[in-house]
Short mmCIF file of C-alpha atoms and ligand atoms in Angstrom, two decimals:
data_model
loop_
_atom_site.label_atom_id
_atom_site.label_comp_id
_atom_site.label_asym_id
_atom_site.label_seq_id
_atom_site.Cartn_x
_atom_site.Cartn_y
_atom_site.Cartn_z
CA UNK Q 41 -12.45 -26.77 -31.51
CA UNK Q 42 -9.09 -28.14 -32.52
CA UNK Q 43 -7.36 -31.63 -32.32
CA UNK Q 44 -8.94 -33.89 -29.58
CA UNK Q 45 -6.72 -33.27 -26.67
CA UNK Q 46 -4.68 -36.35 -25.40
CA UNK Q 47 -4.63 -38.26 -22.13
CA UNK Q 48 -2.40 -35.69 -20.22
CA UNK Q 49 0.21 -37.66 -18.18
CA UNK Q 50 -1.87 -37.61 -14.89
CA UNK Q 51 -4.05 -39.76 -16.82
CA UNK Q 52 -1.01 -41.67 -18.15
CA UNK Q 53 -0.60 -43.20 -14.45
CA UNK Q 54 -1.07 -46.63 -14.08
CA UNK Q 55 -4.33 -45.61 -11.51
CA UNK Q 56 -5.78 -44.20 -14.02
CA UNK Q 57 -5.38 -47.07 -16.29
CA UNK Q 58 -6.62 -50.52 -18.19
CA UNK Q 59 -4.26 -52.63 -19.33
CA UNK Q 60 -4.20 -56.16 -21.15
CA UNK Q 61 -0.69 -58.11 -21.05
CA UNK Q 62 0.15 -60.17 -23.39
CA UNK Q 63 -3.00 -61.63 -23.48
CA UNK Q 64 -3.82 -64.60 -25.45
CA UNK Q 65 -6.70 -66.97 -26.37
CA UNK Q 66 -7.21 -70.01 -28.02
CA UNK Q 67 -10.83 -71.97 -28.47
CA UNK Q 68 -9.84 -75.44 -29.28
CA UNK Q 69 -7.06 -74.62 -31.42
CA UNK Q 70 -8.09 -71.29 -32.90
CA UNK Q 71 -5.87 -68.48 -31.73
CA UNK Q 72 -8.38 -65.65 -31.16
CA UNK Q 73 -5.59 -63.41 -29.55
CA UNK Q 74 -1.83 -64.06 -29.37
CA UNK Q 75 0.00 -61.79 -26.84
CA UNK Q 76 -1.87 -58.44 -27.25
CA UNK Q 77 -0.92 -55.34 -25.35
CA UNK Q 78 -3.17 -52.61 -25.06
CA UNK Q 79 -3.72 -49.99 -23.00
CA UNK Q 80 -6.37 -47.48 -22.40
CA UNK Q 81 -6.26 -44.23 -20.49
CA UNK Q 82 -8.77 -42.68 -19.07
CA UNK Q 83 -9.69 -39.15 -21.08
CA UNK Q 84 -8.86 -40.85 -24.60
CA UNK Q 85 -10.83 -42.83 -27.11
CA UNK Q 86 -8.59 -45.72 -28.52
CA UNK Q 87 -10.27 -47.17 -31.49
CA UNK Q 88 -10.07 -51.35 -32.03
CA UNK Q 89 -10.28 -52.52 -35.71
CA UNK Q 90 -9.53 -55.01 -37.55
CA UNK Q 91 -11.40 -57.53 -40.12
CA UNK Q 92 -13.74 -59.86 -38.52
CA UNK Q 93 -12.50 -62.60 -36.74
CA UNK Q 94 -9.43 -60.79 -35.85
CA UNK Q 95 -10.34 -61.18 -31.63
CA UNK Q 96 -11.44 -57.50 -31.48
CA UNK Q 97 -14.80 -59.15 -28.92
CA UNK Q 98 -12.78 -61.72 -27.14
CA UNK Q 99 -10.27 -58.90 -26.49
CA UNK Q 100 -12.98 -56.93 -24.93
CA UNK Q 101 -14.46 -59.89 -23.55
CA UNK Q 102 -10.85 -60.66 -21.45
CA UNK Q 103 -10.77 -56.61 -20.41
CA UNK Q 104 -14.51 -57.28 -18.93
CA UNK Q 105 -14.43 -60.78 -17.59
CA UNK Q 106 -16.80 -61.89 -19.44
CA UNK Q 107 -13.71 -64.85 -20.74
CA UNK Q 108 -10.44 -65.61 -19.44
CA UNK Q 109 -7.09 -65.58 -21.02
CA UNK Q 110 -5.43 -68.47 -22.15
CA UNK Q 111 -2.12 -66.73 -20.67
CA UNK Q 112 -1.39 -62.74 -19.82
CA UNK Q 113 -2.80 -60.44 -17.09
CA UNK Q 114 -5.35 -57.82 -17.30
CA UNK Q 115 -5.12 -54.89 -14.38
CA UNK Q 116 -7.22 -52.29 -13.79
CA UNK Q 117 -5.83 -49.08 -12.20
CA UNK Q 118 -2.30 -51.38 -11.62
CA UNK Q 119 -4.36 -53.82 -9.80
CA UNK Q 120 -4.51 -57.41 -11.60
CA UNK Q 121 -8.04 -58.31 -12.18
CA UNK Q 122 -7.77 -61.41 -14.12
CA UNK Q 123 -9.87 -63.77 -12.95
CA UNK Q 124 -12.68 -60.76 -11.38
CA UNK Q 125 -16.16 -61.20 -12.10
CA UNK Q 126 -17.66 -58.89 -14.76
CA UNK Q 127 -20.02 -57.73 -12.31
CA UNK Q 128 -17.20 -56.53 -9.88
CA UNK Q 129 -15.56 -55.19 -12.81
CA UNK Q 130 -19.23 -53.30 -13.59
CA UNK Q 131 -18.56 -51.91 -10.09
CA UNK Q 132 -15.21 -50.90 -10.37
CA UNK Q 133 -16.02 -48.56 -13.26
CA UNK Q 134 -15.56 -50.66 -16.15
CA UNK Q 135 -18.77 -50.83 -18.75
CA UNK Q 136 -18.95 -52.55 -22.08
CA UNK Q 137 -21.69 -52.55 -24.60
CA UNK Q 138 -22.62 -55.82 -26.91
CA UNK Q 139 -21.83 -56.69 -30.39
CA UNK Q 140 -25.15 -58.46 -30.21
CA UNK Q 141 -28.34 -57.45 -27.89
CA UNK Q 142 -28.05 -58.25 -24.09
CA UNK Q 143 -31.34 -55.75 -23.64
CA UNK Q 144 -34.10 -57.15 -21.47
CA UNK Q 145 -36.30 -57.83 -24.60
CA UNK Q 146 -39.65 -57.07 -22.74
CA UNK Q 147 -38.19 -53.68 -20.57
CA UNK Q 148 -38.76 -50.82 -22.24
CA UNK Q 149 -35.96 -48.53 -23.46
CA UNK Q 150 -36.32 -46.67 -19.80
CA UNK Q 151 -36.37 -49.48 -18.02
CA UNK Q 152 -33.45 -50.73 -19.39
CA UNK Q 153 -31.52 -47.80 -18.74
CA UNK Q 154 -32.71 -47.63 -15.12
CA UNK Q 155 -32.18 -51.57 -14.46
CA UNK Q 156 -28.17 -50.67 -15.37
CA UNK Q 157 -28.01 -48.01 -13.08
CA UNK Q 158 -29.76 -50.10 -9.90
CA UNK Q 159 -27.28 -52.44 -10.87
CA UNK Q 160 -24.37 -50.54 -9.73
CA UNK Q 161 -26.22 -49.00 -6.65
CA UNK Q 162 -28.00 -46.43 -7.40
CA UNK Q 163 -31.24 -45.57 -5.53
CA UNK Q 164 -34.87 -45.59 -7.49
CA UNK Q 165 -34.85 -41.60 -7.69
CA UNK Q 166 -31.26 -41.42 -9.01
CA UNK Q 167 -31.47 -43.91 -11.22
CA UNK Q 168 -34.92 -42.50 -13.17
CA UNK Q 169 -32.87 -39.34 -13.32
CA UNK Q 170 -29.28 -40.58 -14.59
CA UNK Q 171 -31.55 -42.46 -17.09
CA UNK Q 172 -33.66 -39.87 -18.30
CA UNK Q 173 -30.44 -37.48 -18.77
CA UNK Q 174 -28.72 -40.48 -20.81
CA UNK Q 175 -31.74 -40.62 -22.91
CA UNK Q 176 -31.53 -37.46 -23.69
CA UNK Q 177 -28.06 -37.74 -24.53
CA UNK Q 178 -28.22 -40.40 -26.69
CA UNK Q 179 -31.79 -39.46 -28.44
CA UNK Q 180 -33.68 -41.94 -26.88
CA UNK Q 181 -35.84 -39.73 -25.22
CA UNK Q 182 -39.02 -40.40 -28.13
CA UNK Q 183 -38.44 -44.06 -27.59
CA UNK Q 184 -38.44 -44.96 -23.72
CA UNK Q 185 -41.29 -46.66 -23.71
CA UNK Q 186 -40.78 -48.91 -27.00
CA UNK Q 187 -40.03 -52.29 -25.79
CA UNK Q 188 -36.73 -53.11 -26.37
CA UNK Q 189 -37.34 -55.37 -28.72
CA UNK Q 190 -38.93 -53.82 -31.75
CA UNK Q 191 -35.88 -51.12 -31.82
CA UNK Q 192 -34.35 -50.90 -35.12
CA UNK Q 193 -30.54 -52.09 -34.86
CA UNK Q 194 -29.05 -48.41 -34.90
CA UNK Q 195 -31.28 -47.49 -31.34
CA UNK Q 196 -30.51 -51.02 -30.14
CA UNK Q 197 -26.98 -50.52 -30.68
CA UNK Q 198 -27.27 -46.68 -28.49
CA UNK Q 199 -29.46 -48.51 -25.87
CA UNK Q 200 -26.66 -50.36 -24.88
CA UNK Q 201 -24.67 -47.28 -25.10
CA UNK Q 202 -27.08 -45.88 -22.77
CA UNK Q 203 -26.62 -48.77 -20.66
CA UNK Q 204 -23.36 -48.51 -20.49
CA UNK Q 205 -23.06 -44.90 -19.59
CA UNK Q 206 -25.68 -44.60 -17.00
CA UNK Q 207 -23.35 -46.91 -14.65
CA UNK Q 208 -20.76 -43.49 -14.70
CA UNK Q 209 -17.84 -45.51 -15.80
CA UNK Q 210 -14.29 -44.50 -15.86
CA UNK Q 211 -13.57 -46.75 -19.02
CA UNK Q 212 -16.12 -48.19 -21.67
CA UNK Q 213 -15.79 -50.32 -24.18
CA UNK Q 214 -18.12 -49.84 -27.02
CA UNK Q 215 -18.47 -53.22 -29.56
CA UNK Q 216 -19.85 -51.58 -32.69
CA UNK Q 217 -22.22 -49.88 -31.18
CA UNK Q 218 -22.60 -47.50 -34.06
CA UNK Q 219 -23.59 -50.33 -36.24
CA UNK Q 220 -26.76 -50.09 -38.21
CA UNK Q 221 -26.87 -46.47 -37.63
CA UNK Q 222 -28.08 -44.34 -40.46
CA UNK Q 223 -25.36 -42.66 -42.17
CA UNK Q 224 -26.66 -39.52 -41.30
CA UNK Q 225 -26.63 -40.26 -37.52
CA UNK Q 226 -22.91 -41.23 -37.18
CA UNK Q 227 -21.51 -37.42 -36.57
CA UNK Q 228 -24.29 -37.37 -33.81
CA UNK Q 229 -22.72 -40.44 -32.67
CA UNK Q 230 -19.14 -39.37 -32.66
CA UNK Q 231 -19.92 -36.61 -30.50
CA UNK Q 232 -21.24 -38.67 -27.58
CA UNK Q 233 -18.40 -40.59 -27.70
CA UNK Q 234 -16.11 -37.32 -27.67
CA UNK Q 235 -18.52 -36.01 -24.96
CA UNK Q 236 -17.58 -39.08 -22.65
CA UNK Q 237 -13.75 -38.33 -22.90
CA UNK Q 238 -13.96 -34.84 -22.94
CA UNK Q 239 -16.57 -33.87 -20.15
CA UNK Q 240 -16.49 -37.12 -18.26
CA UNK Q 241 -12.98 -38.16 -19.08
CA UNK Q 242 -13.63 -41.78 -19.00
CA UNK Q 243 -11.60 -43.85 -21.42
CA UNK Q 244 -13.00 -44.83 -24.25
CA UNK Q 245 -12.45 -48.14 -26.78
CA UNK Q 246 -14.43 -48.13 -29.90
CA UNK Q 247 -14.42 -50.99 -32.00
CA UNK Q 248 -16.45 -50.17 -35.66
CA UNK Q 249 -16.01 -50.83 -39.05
CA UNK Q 250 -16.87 -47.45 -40.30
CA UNK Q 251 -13.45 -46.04 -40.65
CA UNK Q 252 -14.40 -42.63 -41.10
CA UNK Q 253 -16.22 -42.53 -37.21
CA UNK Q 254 -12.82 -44.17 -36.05
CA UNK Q 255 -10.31 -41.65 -37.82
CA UNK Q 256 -12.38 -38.72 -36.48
CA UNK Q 257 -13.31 -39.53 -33.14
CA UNK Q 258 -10.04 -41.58 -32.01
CA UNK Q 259 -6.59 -40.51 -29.93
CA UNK Q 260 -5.16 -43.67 -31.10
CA UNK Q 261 -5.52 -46.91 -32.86
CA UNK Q 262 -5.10 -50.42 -32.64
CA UNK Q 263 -5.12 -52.79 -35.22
CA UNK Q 264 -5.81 -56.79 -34.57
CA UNK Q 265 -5.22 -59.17 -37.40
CA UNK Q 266 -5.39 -62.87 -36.80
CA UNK Q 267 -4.90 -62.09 -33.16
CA UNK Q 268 -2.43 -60.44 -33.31
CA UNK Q 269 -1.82 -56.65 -33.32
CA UNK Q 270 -0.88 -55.84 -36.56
CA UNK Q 271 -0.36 -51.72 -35.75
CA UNK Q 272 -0.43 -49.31 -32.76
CA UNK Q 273 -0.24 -45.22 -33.13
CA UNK Q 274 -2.12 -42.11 -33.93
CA UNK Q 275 -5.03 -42.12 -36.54
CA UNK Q 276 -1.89 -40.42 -39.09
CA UNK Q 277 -0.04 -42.83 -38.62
CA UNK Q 278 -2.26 -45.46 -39.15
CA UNK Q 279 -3.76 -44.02 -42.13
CA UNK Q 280 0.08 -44.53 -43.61
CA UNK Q 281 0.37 -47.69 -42.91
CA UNK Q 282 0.15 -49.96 -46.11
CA UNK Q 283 -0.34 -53.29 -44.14
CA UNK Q 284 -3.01 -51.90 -42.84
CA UNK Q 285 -4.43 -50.80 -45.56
CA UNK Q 286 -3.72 -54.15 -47.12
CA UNK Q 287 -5.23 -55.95 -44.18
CA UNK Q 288 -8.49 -53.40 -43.35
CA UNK Q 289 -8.94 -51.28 -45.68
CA UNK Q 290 -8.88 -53.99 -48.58
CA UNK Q 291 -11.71 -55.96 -46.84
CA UNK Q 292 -13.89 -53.06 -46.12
CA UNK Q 293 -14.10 -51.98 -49.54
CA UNK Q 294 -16.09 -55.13 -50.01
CA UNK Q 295 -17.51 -55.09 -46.26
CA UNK Q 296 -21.31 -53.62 -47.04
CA UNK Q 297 -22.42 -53.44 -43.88
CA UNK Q 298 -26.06 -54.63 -44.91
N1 ADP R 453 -16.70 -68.70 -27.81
C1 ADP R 453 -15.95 -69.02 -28.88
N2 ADP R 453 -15.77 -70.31 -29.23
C2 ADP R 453 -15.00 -70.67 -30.29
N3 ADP R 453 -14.38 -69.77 -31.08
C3 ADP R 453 -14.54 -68.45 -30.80
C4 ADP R 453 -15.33 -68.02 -29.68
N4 ADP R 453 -15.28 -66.66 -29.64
C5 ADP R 453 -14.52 -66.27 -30.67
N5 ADP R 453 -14.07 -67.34 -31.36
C6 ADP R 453 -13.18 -67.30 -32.55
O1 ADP R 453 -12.11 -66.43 -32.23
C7 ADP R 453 -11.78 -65.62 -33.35
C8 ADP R 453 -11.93 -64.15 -33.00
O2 ADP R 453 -13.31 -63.85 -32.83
P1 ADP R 453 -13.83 -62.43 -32.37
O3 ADP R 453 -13.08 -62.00 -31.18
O4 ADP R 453 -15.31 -62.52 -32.26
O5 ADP R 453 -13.41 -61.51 -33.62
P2 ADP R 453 -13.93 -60.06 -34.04
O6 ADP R 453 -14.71 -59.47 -32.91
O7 ADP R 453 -12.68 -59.30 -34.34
O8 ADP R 453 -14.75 -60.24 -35.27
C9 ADP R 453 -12.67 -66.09 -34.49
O9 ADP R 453 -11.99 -67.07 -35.24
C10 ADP R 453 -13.85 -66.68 -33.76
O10 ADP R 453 -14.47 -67.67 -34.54
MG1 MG R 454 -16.64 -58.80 -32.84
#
């Protein structure tokens, strides 16, 4: 298969990307972000780590209007989109997923699938069948009619994969989703998210813990600490990188992930 091929430089354009500048963030004196830069591309996953605490949500948050920045822009194909709803957003291609459950707890799996695709305009017919296919994808397919909320955390976390993905983004940006997934699930895992670069070359961010996923499924990585970005580059690189090691890897030798 060879290495994961990069954003080519038609992808590199500013209409084909998402960009945060120089955002920051403060909640009453905490400084969640501090002038953070990032940009994604579509056809590339660019992983977000960092311990917790570090602003890796309220980054993602600020990219999806679901918070605004203290100070700095965010623009979406070179188009500043600040201060746009998340629901415009939703419509203009960008999708998220949740660090913590925004499922409708009494739809079942299907439904919540389907409801995500209405709500960017699809029609009854084509919404059942984008949902069925991202069932499939995301091995679901046994569980669409469990209610949403007696999933286990791993299928939660996918549901809102699913979720995500049935609204055809161009970029997503994925909040742990692969946490509380059984060890033995994560390559699975990894190659959705390399199937949504590769075959429909949305952009990717992945934020997770598991550093293993993030070295082998990423183009690049970006490291928050304290709000601010401690290191930027290629999965090589970063794996040099002592502070990083000091910062990251230090904590998630003790990080369990219970
Ligand atoms: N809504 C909020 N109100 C107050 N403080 C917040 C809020 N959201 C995040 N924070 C604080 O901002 C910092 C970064 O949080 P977060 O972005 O959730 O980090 P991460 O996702 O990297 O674990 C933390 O100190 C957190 O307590
Ligand atoms: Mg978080």
């Amino acid at each position: 298969m060879g290495s994961p091929a990069p954003a080519s430089e038609l992808e590199r354009r500013p209409e084909e990307t998402l960009r945060a500048s120089a955002v920051s963030r403060s909640f009453e004196g905490v400084r969640a972000l501090q002038e953070v830069t990032l940009e994604l591309h579509r056809h590339e996953v660019v992983g977000l780590v960092g311990p917790n605490g570090a602003g890796k949500s309220t980054l993602v948050n600020l990219l999806t209007g679901f918070d605004l920045p203290t100070s700095g822009t965010v623009e979406l194909r070179g188009r500043e989109i600040t201060r746009w709803s998340a629901h415009r957003r939703t419509r203009s291609g960008l999708a998220r997923t949740f660090q913590h459950s925004r499922s409708f707890r009494a739809l079942s799996v299907r439904e919540n699938v389907e409801v995500a695709a209405l709500g960017v305009g699809a029609r009854g017919r084509e919404a059942r069948r984008r949902a069925e296919e991202l069932l499939e994808r995301l091995a679901l397919t046994a569980l669409a009619d469990v209610r949403a909320d007696s999933l286990a955390q791993g299928d939660e976390r996918r549901l809102g994969v699913a979720r995500a993905l049935v609204t055809e983004p161009a970029f997503v940006l994925m909040d742990e989703p692969a946490a509380g997934l059984p060890e033995a699930e994560v390559p699975e895992f990894a190659a959705v998210v390399r199937a949504v670069r590769d075959d429909h070359r949305a952009g990717v961010l992945l934020i997770d813990h598991n550093m293993a996923l993030v070295m082998g499924v990423c183009d690049r990585i970006h490291v928050l600490d304290q709000g601010r970005t401690l290191a930027a580059g290629t999965p090589e690189e970063i794996r040099g990188d002592l502070n990083v090691a000091a910062a990251y890897l230090g904590e998630t030798a003790v990080d369990t992930d219970a």
